[in-house]
């Protein structure tokens, strides 16, 4: 029954992704998995494995409080919780490819921790000129979140004109899909600790002249 429910939710989310470029699905992740992922993130916080997150990559990477105040840690696949989440992401990848023919090749993910006052200003996820991140997937790990806690995800329509078209509360188990090159979004200032997983489904830009690993 749980597998059927998940398959239906995935299909519905992908349908909306294909039409408007983003989709929000509440209560998609089982709460026991959410709790295990949150516990792993807290463990990493406790041992100092989360580092101040920047923008960009390699020589072009920058860390600056004006754009982003959050900490991150890449998935290691060493825990059962991470492996279960990556298995979910693989089911999502296969379903997106079957329905939208995007040629998604692999998935990378990282834990994100926003301290009180944390935020990420409006941005898009694709790296300029790279075309390697095609679909973004955000998962939220926050139980008992209220509007007074802030930290909503503001989502703009493709092109980013006008006001946001949706404000998403970062509730435990919620999944957000977005076309990485088209959908601007912003994590509003959080009034309490805010936990999430950011992930990106990638194409395969590697060639005989250029190798492009996930990170």
mmCIF file of N, CA, C and O in Angstrom, residues 6-78:
data_model
loop_
_atom_site.group_PDB
_atom_site.id
_atom_site.type_symbol
_atom_site.label_atom_id
_atom_site.label_comp_id
_atom_site.label_asym_id
_atom_site.label_seq_id
_atom_site.Cartn_x
_atom_site.Cartn_y
_atom_site.Cartn_z
ATOM 1 N N UNK A 6 3.110 6.038 -2.743
ATOM 2 C CA UNK A 6 4.278 6.795 -3.196
ATOM 3 C C UNK A 6 4.277 6.950 -4.716
ATOM 4 O O UNK A 6 4.531 8.037 -5.241
ATOM 5 N N UNK A 7 3.984 5.863 -5.428
ATOM 6 C CA UNK A 7 3.974 5.911 -6.889
ATOM 7 C C UNK A 7 2.950 6.920 -7.402
ATOM 8 O O UNK A 7 3.204 7.657 -8.358
ATOM 9 N N UNK A 8 1.780 6.978 -6.761
ATOM 10 C CA UNK A 8 0.757 7.932 -7.169
ATOM 11 C C UNK A 8 1.199 9.364 -6.894
ATOM 12 O O UNK A 8 0.976 10.273 -7.718
ATOM 13 N N UNK A 9 1.830 9.591 -5.749
ATOM 14 C CA UNK A 9 2.318 10.934 -5.423
ATOM 15 C C UNK A 9 3.416 11.358 -6.387
ATOM 16 O O UNK A 9 3.457 12.513 -6.838
ATOM 17 N N UNK A 10 4.318 10.452 -6.690
ATOM 18 C CA UNK A 10 5.390 10.768 -7.633
ATOM 19 C C UNK A 10 4.810 11.115 -8.992
ATOM 20 O O UNK A 10 5.210 12.101 -9.622
ATOM 21 N N UNK A 11 3.865 10.323 -9.461
ATOM 22 C CA UNK A 11 3.262 10.573 -10.771
ATOM 23 C C UNK A 11 2.574 11.933 -10.812
ATOM 24 O O UNK A 11 2.691 12.680 -11.797
ATOM 25 N N UNK A 12 1.857 12.277 -9.745
ATOM 26 C CA UNK A 12 1.173 13.561 -9.694
ATOM 27 C C UNK A 12 2.166 14.720 -9.687
ATOM 28 O O UNK A 12 1.976 15.729 -10.386
ATOM 29 N N UNK A 13 3.257 14.582 -8.918
ATOM 30 C CA UNK A 13 4.266 15.635 -8.850
ATOM 31 C C UNK A 13 4.949 15.830 -10.196
ATOM 32 O O UNK A 13 5.182 16.965 -10.639
ATOM 33 N N UNK A 14 5.265 14.738 -10.872
ATOM 34 C CA UNK A 14 5.941 14.838 -12.167
ATOM 35 C C UNK A 14 5.032 15.475 -13.208
ATOM 36 O O UNK A 14 5.486 16.255 -14.055
ATOM 37 N N UNK A 15 3.750 15.168 -13.146
ATOM 38 C CA UNK A 15 2.804 15.783 -14.072
ATOM 39 C C UNK A 15 2.821 17.303 -13.926
ATOM 40 O O UNK A 15 2.881 18.042 -14.920
ATOM 41 N N UNK A 16 2.788 17.796 -12.677
ATOM 42 C CA UNK A 16 2.818 19.241 -12.465
ATOM 43 C C UNK A 16 4.171 19.818 -12.844
ATOM 44 O O UNK A 16 4.252 20.915 -13.415
ATOM 45 N N UNK A 17 5.250 19.111 -12.526
ATOM 46 C CA UNK A 17 6.581 19.563 -12.912
ATOM 47 C C UNK A 17 6.649 19.807 -14.414
ATOM 48 O O UNK A 17 7.211 20.814 -14.873
ATOM 49 N N UNK A 18 6.080 18.898 -15.188
ATOM 50 C CA UNK A 18 6.118 19.024 -16.638
ATOM 51 C C UNK A 18 5.282 20.166 -17.172
ATOM 52 O O UNK A 18 5.575 20.721 -18.233
ATOM 53 N N UNK A 19 4.235 20.558 -16.411
ATOM 54 C CA UNK A 19 3.327 21.606 -16.883
ATOM 55 C C UNK A 19 3.800 22.999 -16.474
ATOM 56 O O UNK A 19 3.848 23.919 -17.294
ATOM 57 N N UNK A 20 4.153 23.184 -15.202
ATOM 58 C CA UNK A 20 4.480 24.528 -14.704
ATOM 59 C C UNK A 20 5.925 24.678 -14.249
ATOM 60 O O UNK A 20 6.339 25.764 -13.860
ATOM 61 N N UNK A 21 6.698 23.592 -14.250
ATOM 62 C CA UNK A 21 8.115 23.693 -13.916
ATOM 63 C C UNK A 21 8.465 23.445 -12.472
ATOM 64 O O UNK A 21 9.641 23.433 -12.113
ATOM 65 N N UNK A 22 7.451 23.232 -11.629
ATOM 66 C CA UNK A 22 7.729 22.899 -10.232
ATOM 67 C C UNK A 22 6.541 22.122 -9.679
ATOM 68 O O UNK A 22 5.449 22.129 -10.256
ATOM 69 N N UNK A 23 6.761 21.457 -8.545
ATOM 70 C CA UNK A 23 5.686 20.710 -7.898
ATOM 71 C C UNK A 23 5.982 20.595 -6.417
ATOM 72 O O UNK A 23 7.146 20.466 -6.015
ATOM 73 N N UNK A 24 4.926 20.647 -5.617
ATOM 74 C CA UNK A 24 5.030 20.497 -4.167
ATOM 75 C C UNK A 24 4.176 19.322 -3.748
ATOM 76 O O UNK A 24 2.991 19.257 -4.102
ATOM 77 N N UNK A 25 4.752 18.395 -3.003
ATOM 78 C CA UNK A 25 4.005 17.238 -2.523
ATOM 79 C C UNK A 25 4.228 17.101 -1.019
ATOM 80 O O UNK A 25 5.346 16.832 -0.568
ATOM 81 N N UNK A 26 3.176 17.329 -0.222
ATOM 82 C CA UNK A 26 3.297 17.227 1.225
ATOM 83 C C UNK A 26 3.198 15.769 1.656
ATOM 84 O O UNK A 26 2.574 14.950 0.993
ATOM 85 N N UNK A 27 3.849 15.475 2.778
ATOM 86 C CA UNK A 27 3.790 14.144 3.391
ATOM 87 C C UNK A 27 4.177 13.038 2.417
ATOM 88 O O UNK A 27 3.629 11.937 2.471
ATOM 89 N N UNK A 28 5.132 13.306 1.547
ATOM 90 C CA UNK A 28 5.567 12.261 0.614
ATOM 91 C C UNK A 28 6.541 11.296 1.275
ATOM 92 O O UNK A 28 6.479 10.084 1.044
ATOM 93 N N UNK A 29 7.442 11.809 2.113
ATOM 94 C CA UNK A 29 8.404 10.925 2.775
ATOM 95 C C UNK A 29 7.811 10.365 4.054
ATOM 96 O O UNK A 29 7.160 11.096 4.815
ATOM 97 N N UNK A 30 8.026 9.078 4.338
ATOM 98 C CA UNK A 30 7.562 8.507 5.605
ATOM 99 C C UNK A 30 8.222 9.219 6.783
ATOM 100 O O UNK A 30 9.405 9.565 6.738
ATOM 101 N N UNK A 31 7.467 9.435 7.850
ATOM 102 C CA UNK A 31 7.996 10.193 8.982
ATOM 103 C C UNK A 31 9.115 9.459 9.696
ATOM 104 O O UNK A 31 9.988 10.098 10.305
ATOM 105 N N UNK A 32 9.144 8.113 9.635
ATOM 106 C CA UNK A 32 10.268 7.409 10.263
ATOM 107 C C UNK A 32 11.565 7.674 9.504
ATOM 108 O O UNK A 32 12.640 7.831 10.109
ATOM 109 N N UNK A 33 11.494 7.777 8.173
ATOM 110 C CA UNK A 33 12.675 8.122 7.393
ATOM 111 C C UNK A 33 13.083 9.562 7.668
ATOM 112 O O UNK A 33 14.280 9.864 7.822
ATOM 113 N N UNK A 34 12.106 10.466 7.743
ATOM 114 C CA UNK A 34 12.402 11.868 8.067
ATOM 115 C C UNK A 34 13.133 11.958 9.403
ATOM 116 O O UNK A 34 14.138 12.667 9.534
ATOM 117 N N UNK A 35 12.653 11.227 10.407
ATOM 118 C CA UNK A 35 13.278 11.263 11.731
ATOM 119 C C UNK A 35 14.707 10.741 11.687
ATOM 120 O O UNK A 35 15.611 11.300 12.326
ATOM 121 N N UNK A 36 14.945 9.680 10.915
ATOM 122 C CA UNK A 36 16.295 9.120 10.808
ATOM 123 C C UNK A 36 17.240 10.082 10.102
ATOM 124 O O UNK A 36 18.406 10.242 10.490
ATOM 125 N N UNK A 37 16.753 10.747 9.058
ATOM 126 C CA UNK A 37 17.583 11.721 8.343
ATOM 127 C C UNK A 37 17.888 12.925 9.230
ATOM 128 O O UNK A 37 19.023 13.424 9.245
ATOM 129 N N UNK A 38 16.888 13.395 9.968
ATOM 130 C CA UNK A 38 17.113 14.515 10.884
ATOM 131 C C UNK A 38 18.122 14.147 11.965
ATOM 132 O O UNK A 38 18.978 14.957 12.349
ATOM 133 N N UNK A 39 18.052 12.911 12.465
ATOM 134 C CA UNK A 39 19.003 12.465 13.476
ATOM 135 C C UNK A 39 20.422 12.433 12.921
ATOM 136 O O UNK A 39 21.384 12.807 13.613
ATOM 137 N N UNK A 40 20.586 12.000 11.668
ATOM 138 C CA UNK A 40 21.913 11.987 11.057
ATOM 139 C C UNK A 40 22.431 13.412 10.882
ATOM 140 O O UNK A 40 23.615 13.680 11.100
ATOM 141 N N UNK A 41 21.541 14.322 10.493
ATOM 142 C CA UNK A 41 21.994 15.707 10.362
ATOM 143 C C UNK A 41 22.427 16.277 11.711
ATOM 144 O O UNK A 41 23.460 16.936 11.810
ATOM 145 N N UNK A 42 21.656 16.010 12.755
ATOM 146 C CA UNK A 42 22.041 16.492 14.083
ATOM 147 C C UNK A 42 23.358 15.888 14.538
ATOM 148 O O UNK A 42 24.181 16.560 15.175
ATOM 149 N N UNK A 43 23.584 14.622 14.199
ATOM 150 C CA UNK A 43 24.865 13.990 14.556
ATOM 151 C C UNK A 43 26.019 14.727 13.900
ATOM 152 O O UNK A 43 27.041 15.012 14.531
ATOM 153 N N UNK A 44 25.851 15.045 12.617
ATOM 154 C CA UNK A 44 26.908 15.761 11.896
ATOM 155 C C UNK A 44 27.133 17.146 12.491
ATOM 156 O O UNK A 44 28.280 17.606 12.581
ATOM 157 N N UNK A 45 26.062 17.811 12.870
ATOM 158 C CA UNK A 45 26.209 19.104 13.529
ATOM 159 C C UNK A 45 27.032 18.962 14.808
ATOM 160 O O UNK A 45 27.912 19.781 15.090
ATOM 161 N N UNK A 46 26.737 17.917 15.561
ATOM 162 C CA UNK A 46 27.403 17.727 16.840
ATOM 163 C C UNK A 46 28.897 17.485 16.728
ATOM 164 O O UNK A 46 29.657 17.834 17.639
ATOM 165 N N UNK A 47 29.332 16.866 15.637
ATOM 166 C CA UNK A 47 30.766 16.569 15.471
ATOM 167 C C UNK A 47 31.443 17.545 14.512
ATOM 168 O O UNK A 47 32.589 17.338 14.122
ATOM 169 N N UNK A 48 30.739 18.601 14.153
ATOM 170 C CA UNK A 48 31.360 19.646 13.343
ATOM 171 C C UNK A 48 31.540 19.311 11.874
ATOM 172 O O UNK A 48 32.407 19.897 11.207
ATOM 173 N N UNK A 49 30.705 18.414 11.326
ATOM 174 C CA UNK A 49 30.866 18.022 9.921
ATOM 175 C C UNK A 49 30.138 18.942 8.950
ATOM 176 O O UNK A 49 30.373 18.872 7.745
ATOM 177 N N UNK A 50 29.260 19.803 9.440
ATOM 178 C CA UNK A 50 28.596 20.751 8.562
ATOM 179 C C UNK A 50 29.454 22.007 8.444
ATOM 180 O O UNK A 50 29.969 22.507 9.445
ATOM 181 N N UNK A 51 29.599 22.497 7.232
ATOM 182 C CA UNK A 51 30.442 23.664 6.983
ATOM 183 C C UNK A 51 29.601 24.773 6.367
ATOM 184 O O UNK A 51 28.555 24.526 5.776
ATOM 185 N N UNK A 52 30.079 26.002 6.493
ATOM 186 C CA UNK A 52 29.363 27.135 5.920
ATOM 187 C C UNK A 52 29.237 26.961 4.419
ATOM 188 O O UNK A 52 30.220 26.736 3.719
ATOM 189 N N UNK A 53 28.000 27.034 3.931
ATOM 190 C CA UNK A 53 27.739 26.787 2.516
ATOM 191 C C UNK A 53 28.025 28.037 1.699
ATOM 192 O O UNK A 53 27.765 29.160 2.142
ATOM 193 N N UNK A 54 28.543 27.820 0.487
ATOM 194 C CA UNK A 54 28.797 28.924 -0.424
ATOM 195 C C UNK A 54 27.897 28.837 -1.634
ATOM 196 O O UNK A 54 26.928 28.092 -1.672
ATOM 197 N N UNK A 55 28.235 29.625 -2.652
ATOM 198 C CA UNK A 55 27.539 29.576 -3.929
ATOM 199 C C UNK A 55 28.558 29.314 -5.011
ATOM 200 O O UNK A 55 29.700 29.763 -4.932
ATOM 201 N N UNK A 56 28.160 28.558 -6.052
ATOM 202 C CA UNK A 56 29.094 28.206 -7.121
ATOM 203 C C UNK A 56 29.932 27.006 -6.739
ATOM 204 O O UNK A 56 29.732 26.357 -5.708
ATOM 205 N N UNK A 57 30.920 26.700 -7.576
ATOM 206 C CA UNK A 57 31.795 25.552 -7.360
ATOM 207 C C UNK A 57 33.216 25.884 -7.736
ATOM 208 O O UNK A 57 33.481 26.807 -8.504
ATOM 209 N N UNK A 58 34.132 25.089 -7.190
ATOM 210 C CA UNK A 58 35.534 25.197 -7.572
ATOM 211 C C UNK A 58 36.072 26.594 -7.369
ATOM 212 O O UNK A 58 35.837 27.249 -6.355
ATOM 213 N N UNK A 59 36.823 27.108 -8.363
ATOM 214 C CA UNK A 59 37.442 28.410 -8.254
ATOM 215 C C UNK A 59 36.406 29.519 -8.188
ATOM 216 O O UNK A 59 36.674 30.607 -7.682
ATOM 217 N N UNK A 60 35.205 29.244 -8.686
ATOM 218 C CA UNK A 60 34.161 30.257 -8.679
ATOM 219 C C UNK A 60 33.296 30.247 -7.438
ATOM 220 O O UNK A 60 32.332 30.998 -7.340
ATOM 221 N N UNK A 61 33.629 29.392 -6.452
ATOM 222 C CA UNK A 61 32.792 29.294 -5.269
ATOM 223 C C UNK A 61 33.037 30.473 -4.347
ATOM 224 O O UNK A 61 34.163 30.921 -4.169
ATOM 225 N N UNK A 62 31.962 30.977 -3.740
ATOM 226 C CA UNK A 62 32.067 32.094 -2.818
ATOM 227 C C UNK A 62 31.212 31.810 -1.598
ATOM 228 O O UNK A 62 30.175 31.175 -1.686
ATOM 229 N N UNK A 63 31.674 32.274 -0.450
ATOM 230 C CA UNK A 63 30.915 32.196 0.784
ATOM 231 C C UNK A 63 30.617 33.625 1.210
ATOM 232 O O UNK A 63 31.536 34.418 1.381
ATOM 233 N N UNK A 64 29.358 33.948 1.358
ATOM 234 C CA UNK A 64 29.029 35.315 1.731
ATOM 235 C C UNK A 64 27.707 35.394 2.448
ATOM 236 O O UNK A 64 26.703 34.853 1.985
ATOM 237 N N UNK A 65 27.685 36.079 3.594
ATOM 238 C CA UNK A 65 26.479 36.171 4.405
ATOM 239 C C UNK A 65 25.397 36.980 3.721
ATOM 240 O O UNK A 65 24.226 36.880 4.074
ATOM 241 N N UNK A 66 25.748 37.799 2.718
ATOM 242 C CA UNK A 66 24.735 38.608 2.055
ATOM 243 C C UNK A 66 23.779 37.752 1.234
ATOM 244 O O UNK A 66 22.603 38.078 1.096
ATOM 245 N N UNK A 67 24.262 36.652 0.670
ATOM 246 C CA UNK A 67 23.443 35.802 -0.191
ATOM 247 C C UNK A 67 22.868 34.601 0.540
ATOM 248 O O UNK A 67 21.761 34.170 0.249
ATOM 249 N N UNK A 68 23.624 34.068 1.484
ATOM 250 C CA UNK A 68 23.235 32.772 2.034
ATOM 251 C C UNK A 68 23.795 32.612 3.444
ATOM 252 O O UNK A 68 24.965 32.907 3.698
ATOM 253 N N UNK A 69 22.952 32.165 4.356
ATOM 254 C CA UNK A 69 23.423 31.815 5.688
ATOM 255 C C UNK A 69 22.899 30.432 6.024
ATOM 256 O O UNK A 69 21.770 30.254 6.478
ATOM 257 N N UNK A 70 23.698 29.451 5.750
ATOM 258 C CA UNK A 70 23.325 28.055 5.998
ATOM 259 C C UNK A 70 24.579 27.206 6.004
ATOM 260 O O UNK A 70 25.633 27.620 5.510
ATOM 261 N N UNK A 71 24.474 26.026 6.579
ATOM 262 C CA UNK A 71 25.580 25.072 6.616
ATOM 263 C C UNK A 71 25.184 23.822 5.849
ATOM 264 O O UNK A 71 23.997 23.485 5.764
ATOM 265 N N UNK A 72 26.183 23.122 5.309
ATOM 266 C CA UNK A 72 25.876 21.968 4.471
ATOM 267 C C UNK A 72 26.870 20.840 4.695
ATOM 268 O O UNK A 72 27.977 21.050 5.200
ATOM 269 N N UNK A 73 26.455 19.655 4.285
ATOM 270 C CA UNK A 73 27.308 18.465 4.336
ATOM 271 C C UNK A 73 26.818 17.494 3.275
ATOM 272 O O UNK A 73 25.638 17.137 3.250
ATOM 273 N N UNK A 74 27.706 17.065 2.380
ATOM 274 C CA UNK A 74 27.332 16.152 1.305
ATOM 275 C C UNK A 74 26.973 14.771 1.855
ATOM 276 O O UNK A 74 27.555 14.314 2.839
ATOM 277 N N UNK A 75 26.029 14.124 1.213
ATOM 278 C CA UNK A 75 25.700 12.745 1.549
ATOM 279 C C UNK A 75 26.939 11.866 1.388
ATOM 280 O O UNK A 75 27.721 12.034 0.450
ATOM 281 N N UNK A 76 27.080 10.908 2.292
ATOM 282 C CA UNK A 76 28.190 9.963 2.221
ATOM 283 C C UNK A 76 27.733 8.548 1.889
ATOM 284 O O UNK A 76 28.565 7.691 1.578
ATOM 285 N N UNK A 77 26.432 8.285 1.997
ATOM 286 C CA UNK A 77 25.838 6.959 1.775
ATOM 287 C C UNK A 77 26.274 5.947 2.830
ATOM 288 O O UNK A 77 26.104 4.742 2.653
ATOM 289 N N UNK A 78 26.805 6.420 3.956
ATOM 290 C CA UNK A 78 27.302 5.506 4.988
ATOM 291 C C UNK A 78 26.212 5.051 5.956
ATOM 292 O O UNK A 78 26.410 4.079 6.685
#
